[in-house]
Amino acid sequence: GQNIDQPTEMTATEGAIVQINCTYQTSGFNGLFWYQQHAGEAPTFLSYNVLDGLEEKGRFSSFLSRSKGYSYLLLKELQMKDSASYLCAVRNQAGTALIFGKGTTLSVSS
Amino acid sequence: ETGVTQTPRHLVMGMTNKKSLKCEQHLGHNAMYWYKQSAKKPLELMFVYSLEERVENNSVPSRFSPECPNSSHLFLHLHTLQPEDSALYLCASSPVGDSPNTGELFFGEGSRLTVL
């Protein structure tokens, strides 16, 4: 079966750091993705991890531990525009599609 | 401009109507996807086409019928839908092939469907 868990909602203040966790139990694994989706807009790609460790891209970093079935997205120096839904997704073993979690809605306040 | 264009952006239809959603990608990708996004639920994979062949059909009711005439176009034909089918239908495309492509998905902005 496929199960991807992430918190439903998180809140933070401008300038802070927030970590959004994702745990997964899937029948196969071929990479983990994070997407950002602002209300009323298309999801956009943030990061990709296929090996264990940390991938850093500007203010955003993503971490993967395959043995623990665990990833997190770290957002630094939060800005109001970071208020959005953050979607964790795992690519299936065949590599044909992404399976998504429910998403974490992050609200950033001043 | 996301490179993936969906029309119509909004659609209201009765349960006996037949309508179609259209998706077009200008990115040179050769895989295309339909996802359904409902409130409080994860994005649900519906169909995947790779090189114009359907490679995933995720137990979707037959009232949804996909069509992929070429690698740039994808349709979702709708007939005798139910109110619970009301949702945002997202189309996506991705490259298929050698590394270093991550295979990330490029999404359109979706078609918001309301079934009365």
XYZ file of C-alpha atoms in Angstrom:
226
model
C 0.000 0.000 0.000
C 0.896 3.653 -0.153
C 0.816 5.989 2.831
C 2.356 9.433 2.983
C 1.868 11.478 6.153
C 2.530 15.133 6.799
C 1.011 17.615 9.255
C -2.144 19.323 8.076
C -1.312 22.849 9.187
C 1.609 24.835 10.555
C 2.064 28.461 11.523
C 5.209 30.558 11.791
C 6.342 34.180 11.832
C 8.342 36.154 9.323
C 12.074 35.606 9.569
C 11.711 32.310 11.423
C 12.709 28.795 10.386
C 10.129 26.045 9.912
C 10.537 22.321 9.305
C 7.781 20.348 7.586
C 8.061 16.611 8.115
C 6.932 13.820 5.837
C 6.904 10.107 6.531
C 6.140 7.541 3.897
C 5.363 3.849 3.625
C 5.217 2.821 -0.001
C 5.552 -0.443 -1.885
C 8.478 1.000 -3.826
C 10.664 4.088 -3.768
C 12.222 5.968 -6.632
C 12.731 9.463 -5.262
C 10.965 12.008 -3.058
C 9.710 15.398 -4.183
C 8.485 18.557 -2.488
C 6.080 20.900 -4.247
C 4.682 24.298 -3.265
C 1.104 25.248 -4.107
C -0.322 28.707 -3.528
C -4.103 28.931 -3.279
C -5.697 28.825 -6.708
C -2.428 28.084 -8.469
C -0.596 25.092 -9.903
C 1.827 23.127 -7.726
C 5.448 24.052 -8.482
C 8.556 21.935 -7.954
C 10.783 22.745 -4.982
C 13.168 19.853 -4.454
C 14.086 16.255 -5.215
C 15.914 13.692 -3.078
C 16.790 10.172 -4.132
C 19.844 9.564 -1.910
C 20.090 10.055 1.839
C 21.146 13.465 3.005
C 20.453 17.140 2.683
C 19.845 19.051 -0.539
C 20.100 22.828 -0.190
C 18.619 25.339 -2.590
C 18.664 28.895 -1.347
C 16.297 29.374 1.589
C 14.864 25.889 1.117
C 16.508 22.582 2.036
C 15.195 19.035 1.891
C 16.420 16.007 3.783
C 15.880 12.309 3.138
C 16.430 9.159 5.192
C 15.379 6.143 3.147
C 15.899 3.673 6.009
C 13.478 5.661 8.176
C 11.027 6.511 5.405
C 11.380 10.148 6.411
C 11.938 13.502 4.788
C 11.689 17.103 5.842
C 11.527 20.437 4.079
C 13.310 23.256 5.884
C 12.360 26.835 5.107
C 14.637 29.580 6.434
C 14.129 33.343 6.729
C 10.413 32.936 6.205
C 8.576 35.513 4.141
C 4.863 36.219 3.861
C 4.910 34.847 0.311
C 5.912 31.443 1.716
C 2.321 31.015 2.950
C 1.189 28.088 0.832
C 0.528 24.376 0.837
C 3.616 22.138 0.755
C 3.153 18.740 -0.845
C 5.367 15.722 -0.209
C 5.350 13.124 -3.005
C 7.056 9.793 -3.611
C 7.765 8.422 -7.074
C 6.623 4.873 -7.531
C 9.014 2.016 -8.182
C 8.176 1.920 -11.877
C 8.987 5.611 -12.101
C 5.740 6.285 -13.889
C 4.030 8.610 -11.401
C 4.172 10.591 -8.157
C 2.042 9.672 -5.162
C 1.205 12.697 -3.019
C 0.523 13.327 0.645
C -2.371 15.574 1.713
C -0.148 18.606 1.962
C 0.792 20.942 4.812
C -0.752 24.404 4.827
C 1.793 26.877 6.150
C 0.653 30.285 7.345
C 3.321 32.932 7.840
C 2.377 35.981 9.905
C 4.159 39.252 10.521
C 2.946 30.964 -18.293
C 3.560 27.510 -16.867
C 4.099 25.716 -20.184
C 1.078 23.534 -19.429
C -2.256 25.042 -20.380
C -5.629 23.707 -19.297
C -9.051 24.659 -20.620
C -11.613 25.424 -19.493
C -10.475 26.850 -16.167
C -13.975 26.502 -14.759
C -16.771 24.148 -15.768
C -20.246 23.621 -14.374
C -22.170 20.648 -15.682
C -25.234 18.616 -14.926
C -25.091 14.920 -14.237
C -26.388 14.028 -17.683
C -24.020 16.273 -19.645
C -20.971 15.262 -21.645
C -17.992 17.585 -21.552
C -14.236 17.421 -22.048
C -11.221 18.936 -20.327
C -8.232 19.796 -22.465
C -4.551 20.003 -21.612
C -1.728 21.162 -23.844
C 1.985 21.259 -23.024
C 4.645 23.268 -24.833
C 7.649 21.815 -23.022
C 8.573 18.957 -25.344
C 7.732 16.383 -22.673
C 6.544 12.910 -23.523
C 4.605 11.935 -20.409
C 1.305 13.467 -19.367
C -0.886 12.968 -16.295
C -4.335 13.647 -14.900
C -4.654 14.238 -11.156
C -7.774 15.013 -9.115
C -7.490 17.462 -6.211
C -10.314 17.569 -3.655
C -10.424 19.517 -0.415
C -8.692 17.812 2.515
C -7.506 14.935 0.317
C -4.176 14.254 -1.366
C -3.707 14.727 -5.061
C -5.123 11.536 -6.572
C -3.428 10.087 -9.623
C -5.977 9.207 -12.295
C -4.146 8.432 -15.542
C -0.626 8.474 -16.929
C 0.391 8.489 -20.567
C 3.989 7.891 -21.581
C 4.923 8.159 -25.246
C 1.189 8.360 -25.973
C 0.445 5.012 -24.345
C -1.549 4.720 -21.145
C 0.718 3.278 -18.459
C -1.349 3.944 -15.337
C -5.078 3.720 -14.796
C -5.719 4.134 -11.111
C -9.096 2.427 -10.673
C -10.896 5.441 -12.077
C -14.641 5.075 -12.821
C -15.465 4.636 -16.483
C -17.387 7.925 -16.511
C -13.903 9.463 -16.871
C -12.296 8.646 -20.210
C -8.818 9.920 -21.127
C -7.468 10.490 -24.604
C -3.920 11.314 -25.661
C -3.807 11.933 -29.431
C -0.174 13.070 -29.371
C 2.545 13.882 -26.848
C 1.447 17.524 -26.540
C -2.268 17.034 -25.919
C -4.318 15.253 -23.309
C -8.068 15.172 -22.863
C -10.381 13.987 -20.127
C -13.836 13.173 -21.406
C -16.599 13.388 -18.809
C -20.061 11.826 -18.921
C -22.798 11.107 -16.400
C -20.725 12.488 -13.542
C -21.784 12.594 -9.908
C -21.718 15.583 -7.533
C -18.822 13.965 -5.644
C -16.743 14.310 -8.813
C -16.653 18.054 -8.243
C -12.975 18.906 -7.783
C -9.940 20.558 -9.333
C -8.554 18.455 -12.165
C -4.858 19.024 -12.696
C -2.910 18.083 -15.776
C 0.857 17.650 -15.621
C 3.690 16.707 -17.927
C 7.213 15.458 -17.423
C 10.224 14.418 -19.446
C 10.846 10.694 -19.720
C 14.278 9.388 -20.415
C 17.857 9.574 -19.275
C 19.323 11.284 -16.260
C 19.930 13.938 -15.057
C 16.209 14.643 -15.442
C 14.577 14.272 -12.068
C 11.290 13.497 -13.764
C 9.631 16.391 -11.943
C 6.093 17.206 -12.902
C 5.071 20.488 -14.468
C 1.464 21.257 -13.614
C -1.200 23.284 -15.328
C -3.391 25.571 -13.253
C -6.264 23.114 -13.300
C -9.865 22.942 -14.379
C -12.327 23.564 -11.550
C -15.277 21.236 -12.140
C -18.642 21.553 -10.432
C -21.244 18.845 -11.002
C -24.790 19.828 -10.141
